[in-house]
Coordinates of C-alpha atoms in Angstrom, one line a residue:
X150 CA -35.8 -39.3 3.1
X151 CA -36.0 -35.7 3.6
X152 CA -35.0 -33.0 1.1
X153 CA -34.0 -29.4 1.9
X154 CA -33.7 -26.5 -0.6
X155 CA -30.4 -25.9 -2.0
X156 CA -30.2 -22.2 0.1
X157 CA -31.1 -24.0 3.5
X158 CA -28.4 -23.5 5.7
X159 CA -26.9 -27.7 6.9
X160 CA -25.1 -27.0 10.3
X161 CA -22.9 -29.5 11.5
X162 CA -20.8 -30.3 15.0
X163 CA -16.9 -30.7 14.9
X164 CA -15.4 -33.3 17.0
X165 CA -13.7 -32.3 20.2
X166 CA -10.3 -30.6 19.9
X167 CA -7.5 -29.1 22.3
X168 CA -8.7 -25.2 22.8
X169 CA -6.2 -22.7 21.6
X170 CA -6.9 -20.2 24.4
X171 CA -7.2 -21.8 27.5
X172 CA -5.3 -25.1 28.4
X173 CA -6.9 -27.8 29.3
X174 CA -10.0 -27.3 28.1
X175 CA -11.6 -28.8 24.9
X176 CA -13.4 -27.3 21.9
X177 CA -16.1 -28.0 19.6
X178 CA -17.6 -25.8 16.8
X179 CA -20.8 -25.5 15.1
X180 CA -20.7 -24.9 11.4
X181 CA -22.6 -24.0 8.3
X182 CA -21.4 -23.2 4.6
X183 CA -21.9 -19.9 2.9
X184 CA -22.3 -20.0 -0.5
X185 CA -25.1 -19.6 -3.3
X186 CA -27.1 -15.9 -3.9
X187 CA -28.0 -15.7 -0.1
X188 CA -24.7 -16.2 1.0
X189 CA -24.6 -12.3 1.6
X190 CA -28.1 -12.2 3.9
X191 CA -26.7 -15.3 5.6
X192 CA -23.8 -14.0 6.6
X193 CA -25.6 -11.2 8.4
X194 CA -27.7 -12.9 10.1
X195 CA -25.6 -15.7 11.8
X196 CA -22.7 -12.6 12.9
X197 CA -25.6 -11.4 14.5
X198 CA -26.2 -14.5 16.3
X199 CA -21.8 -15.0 16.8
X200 CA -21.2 -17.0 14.1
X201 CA -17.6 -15.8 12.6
X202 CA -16.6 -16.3 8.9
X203 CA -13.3 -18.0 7.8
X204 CA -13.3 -18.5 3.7
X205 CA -16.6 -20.3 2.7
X206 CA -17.4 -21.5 6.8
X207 CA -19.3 -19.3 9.0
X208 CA -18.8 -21.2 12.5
X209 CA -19.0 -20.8 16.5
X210 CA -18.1 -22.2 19.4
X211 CA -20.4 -24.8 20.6
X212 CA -18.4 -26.0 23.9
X213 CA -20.5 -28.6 26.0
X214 CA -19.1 -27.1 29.4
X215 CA -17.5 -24.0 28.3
X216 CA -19.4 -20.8 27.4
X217 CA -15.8 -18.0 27.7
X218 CA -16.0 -16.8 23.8
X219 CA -18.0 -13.7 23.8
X220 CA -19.2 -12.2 20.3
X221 CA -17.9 -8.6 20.4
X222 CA -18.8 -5.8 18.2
X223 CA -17.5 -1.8 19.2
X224 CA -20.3 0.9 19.0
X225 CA -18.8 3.3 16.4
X226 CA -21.4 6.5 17.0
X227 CA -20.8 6.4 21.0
X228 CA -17.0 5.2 20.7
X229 CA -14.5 6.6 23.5
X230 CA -11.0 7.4 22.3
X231 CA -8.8 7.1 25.2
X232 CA -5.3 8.9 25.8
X233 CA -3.5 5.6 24.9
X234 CA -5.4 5.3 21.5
X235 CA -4.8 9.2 20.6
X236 CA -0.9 7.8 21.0
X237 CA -1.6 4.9 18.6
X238 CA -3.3 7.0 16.2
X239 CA -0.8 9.7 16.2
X240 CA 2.2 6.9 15.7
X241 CA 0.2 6.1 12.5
X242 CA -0.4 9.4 10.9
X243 CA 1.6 9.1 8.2
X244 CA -0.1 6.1 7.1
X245 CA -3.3 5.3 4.9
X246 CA -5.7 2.6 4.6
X247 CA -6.5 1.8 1.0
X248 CA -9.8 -0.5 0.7
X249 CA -9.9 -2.9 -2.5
X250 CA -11.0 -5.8 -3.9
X251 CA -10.0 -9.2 -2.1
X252 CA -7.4 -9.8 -4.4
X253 CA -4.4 -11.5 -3.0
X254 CA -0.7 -10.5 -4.1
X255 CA 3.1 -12.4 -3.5
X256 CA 3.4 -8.9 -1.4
X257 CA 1.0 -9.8 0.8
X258 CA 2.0 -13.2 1.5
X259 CA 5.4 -12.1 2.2
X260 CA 3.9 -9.8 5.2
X261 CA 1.7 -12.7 6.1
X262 CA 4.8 -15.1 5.9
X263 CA 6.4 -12.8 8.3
X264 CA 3.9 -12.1 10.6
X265 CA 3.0 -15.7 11.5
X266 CA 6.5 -16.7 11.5
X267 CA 7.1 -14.0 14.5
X268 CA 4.0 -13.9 16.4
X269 CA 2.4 -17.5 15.7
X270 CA 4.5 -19.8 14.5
X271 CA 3.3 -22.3 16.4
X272 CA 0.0 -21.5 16.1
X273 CA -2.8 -23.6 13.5
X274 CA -2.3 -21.4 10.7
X275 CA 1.7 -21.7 10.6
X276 CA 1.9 -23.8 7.5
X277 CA -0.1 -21.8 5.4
X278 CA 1.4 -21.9 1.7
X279 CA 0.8 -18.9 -0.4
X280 CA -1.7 -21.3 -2.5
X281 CA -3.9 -21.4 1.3
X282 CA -3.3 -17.8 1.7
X283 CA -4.9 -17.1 -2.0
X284 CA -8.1 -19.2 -0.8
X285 CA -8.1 -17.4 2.5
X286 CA -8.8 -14.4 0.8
X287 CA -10.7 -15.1 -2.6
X288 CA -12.7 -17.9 -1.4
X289 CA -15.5 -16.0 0.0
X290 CA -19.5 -15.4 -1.2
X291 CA -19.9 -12.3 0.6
X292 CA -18.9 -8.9 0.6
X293 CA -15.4 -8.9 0.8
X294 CA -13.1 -6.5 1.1
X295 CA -8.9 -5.4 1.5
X296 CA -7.5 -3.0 3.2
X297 CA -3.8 -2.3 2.3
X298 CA -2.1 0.2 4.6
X299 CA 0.9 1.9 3.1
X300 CA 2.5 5.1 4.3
X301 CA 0.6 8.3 2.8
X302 CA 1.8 10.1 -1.2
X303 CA 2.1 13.3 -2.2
X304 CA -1.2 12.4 -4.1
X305 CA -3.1 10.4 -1.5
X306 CA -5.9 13.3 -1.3
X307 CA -6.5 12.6 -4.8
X308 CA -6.2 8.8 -5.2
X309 CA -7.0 7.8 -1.6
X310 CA -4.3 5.4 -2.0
X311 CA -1.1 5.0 0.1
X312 CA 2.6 4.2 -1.7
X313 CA 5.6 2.8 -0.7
X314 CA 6.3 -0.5 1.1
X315 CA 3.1 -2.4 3.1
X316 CA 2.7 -2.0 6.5
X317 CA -0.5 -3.8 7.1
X318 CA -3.4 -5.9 5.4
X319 CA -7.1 -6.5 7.3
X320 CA -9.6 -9.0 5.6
X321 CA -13.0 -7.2 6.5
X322 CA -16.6 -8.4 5.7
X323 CA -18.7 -5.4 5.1
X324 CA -22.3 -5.8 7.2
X325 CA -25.8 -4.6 6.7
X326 CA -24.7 -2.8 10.3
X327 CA -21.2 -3.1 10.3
X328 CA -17.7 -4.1 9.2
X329 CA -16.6 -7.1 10.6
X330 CA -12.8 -7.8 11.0
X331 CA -11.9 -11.2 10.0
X332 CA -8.4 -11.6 9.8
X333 CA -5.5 -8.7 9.9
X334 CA -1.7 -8.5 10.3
X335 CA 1.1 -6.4 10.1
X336 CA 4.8 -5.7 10.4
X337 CA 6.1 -7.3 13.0
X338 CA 9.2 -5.3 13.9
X339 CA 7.0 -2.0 13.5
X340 CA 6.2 -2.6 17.4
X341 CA 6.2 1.2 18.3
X342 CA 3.3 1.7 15.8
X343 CA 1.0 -0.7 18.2
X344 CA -0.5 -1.9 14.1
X345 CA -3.2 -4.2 15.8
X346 CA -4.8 -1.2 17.5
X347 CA -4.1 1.2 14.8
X348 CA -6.1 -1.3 12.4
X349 CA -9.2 -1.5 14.5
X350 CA -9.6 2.2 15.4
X351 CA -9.0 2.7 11.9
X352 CA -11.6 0.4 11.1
X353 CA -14.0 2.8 13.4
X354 CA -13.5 5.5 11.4
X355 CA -14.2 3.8 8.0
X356 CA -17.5 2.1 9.8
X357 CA -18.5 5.7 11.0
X358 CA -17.6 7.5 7.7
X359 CA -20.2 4.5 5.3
X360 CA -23.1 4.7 8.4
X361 CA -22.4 1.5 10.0
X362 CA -22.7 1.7 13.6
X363 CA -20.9 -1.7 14.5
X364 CA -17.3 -3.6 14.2
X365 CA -17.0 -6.8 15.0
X366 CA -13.6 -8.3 16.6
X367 CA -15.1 -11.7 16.9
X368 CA -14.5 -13.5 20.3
X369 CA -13.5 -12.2 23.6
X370 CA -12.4 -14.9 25.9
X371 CA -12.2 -13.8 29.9
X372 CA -9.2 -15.7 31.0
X373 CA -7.0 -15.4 27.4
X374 CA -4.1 -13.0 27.2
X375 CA -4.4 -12.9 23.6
X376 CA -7.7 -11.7 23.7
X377 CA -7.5 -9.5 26.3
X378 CA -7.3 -6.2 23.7
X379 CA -10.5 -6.5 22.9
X380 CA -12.1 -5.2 26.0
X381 CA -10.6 -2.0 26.2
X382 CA -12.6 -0.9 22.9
X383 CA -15.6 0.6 25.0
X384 CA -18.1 0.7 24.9
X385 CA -18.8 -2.5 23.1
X386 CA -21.6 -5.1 22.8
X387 CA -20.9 -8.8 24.0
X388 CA -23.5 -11.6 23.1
X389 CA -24.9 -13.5 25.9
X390 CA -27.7 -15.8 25.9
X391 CA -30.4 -13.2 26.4
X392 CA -28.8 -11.0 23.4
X393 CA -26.6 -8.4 22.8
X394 CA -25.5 -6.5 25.9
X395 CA -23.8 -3.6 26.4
X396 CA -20.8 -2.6 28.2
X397 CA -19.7 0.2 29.3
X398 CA -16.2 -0.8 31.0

């Protein structure tokens, strides 16, 4: 019988499942766990190769006939801020994103409760208690990180904190080359503020401002309306069998 070392990554192959972008088609996943004191250099090394993380999993797609998710990571330094962005970040002045410790809060769940219930409640994660919402956030091995985003104080210059009531939460990994956006949402009925796209470009700036020249959105499928924002962040890497390639538009 073979034995491997404790910190040798064990993948494993899902069973075949409905795919929740394009109908019809079937999905299967290859997976690994993250855990023990290489968790951290794992992690980097299998987003480099599109794995995504979700709590103590890091997984990808591994369709037999199927090859639309793209790993997609923005290039911060070279970065185009379009008209429609300058909008989106003008909508949002008046709010600040606050990055702390993955700590999750009854506040939080009740802007995650809301959120899902609007946009996806019909979608895999609709059932979530707030016991599944704790583990979604404080089960992780890696560098982990909030970001609350609250509308700006009179002493956010100081404190770098926002007050008031919470507009937004994003679940980011932070990369050896990057911060990678796991999960985020928002206010739903803040529609004019266009949060998603706030989140991300704010997410730019913070990857810019620690020296990080990548953010990763995780997986672009051609064909999938839902997935369709993630293309207009140019220009952008996609992973393709020959390696990271860049696009321009």
């Amino acid at each position: 019988m073979t034995e491997h070392p404790r910190d040798t990554p064990q993948f494993y192959l899902t069973a075949p499942s409905p795919c929740p972008y394009l109908p019809g088609r079937e999905e299967r996943k290859v997976f690994t766990h993250l855990v023990g004191e290489r968790a951290t250099q794992l992690n980097d090394v299998l987003t480099h190769g599109g794995f995504r993380r979700s709590q103590s999993i890091a997984y990808r797609p591994a369709c037999e006939q199927c090859r639309a998710c793209v790993s997609v990571r923005i290039c911060v330094n070279d970065f185009r801020e379009t008209r429609g962005f300058r909008r989106v970040r003008k909508a949002n002045v008046d709010l600040i994103g606050d990055m702390r410790a993955a700590v999750p809060t009854a506040e939080q769940y009740s802007l995650f409760r809301g959120y899902l219930d609007s946009r996806h409640s019909d979608g895999g994660m609709a059932d979530m208690s707030v016991l599944d919402y704790a583990m979604m956030v404080e089960d992780s091995h890696v560098r982990t990180r909030l970001i609350e985003y609250r509308p700006r104080g009179p002493d956010t210059g100081i404190t770098g904190r926002g007050q008031g009531a919470l507009h937004a939460v994003a679940l980011t990994d932070i990369l050896a080359d990057g911060l990678s956006m796991v999960y985020s949402f928002y206010e739903p009925e803040e529609t004019g503020r266009s949060l998603g796209t706030f989140m991300i470009l704010d997410h730019i700036a913070k990857a810019r401002q620690l020296g990080l020249p990548y953010v990763y959105l995780g997986y672009w499928v051609d064909g999938s309306d839902k997935m369709a924002y993630k293309a207009r962040f140019l220009p952008q890497e996609r992973l393709s069998p020959p390696g990271w390639e860049r696009v321009e538009g």
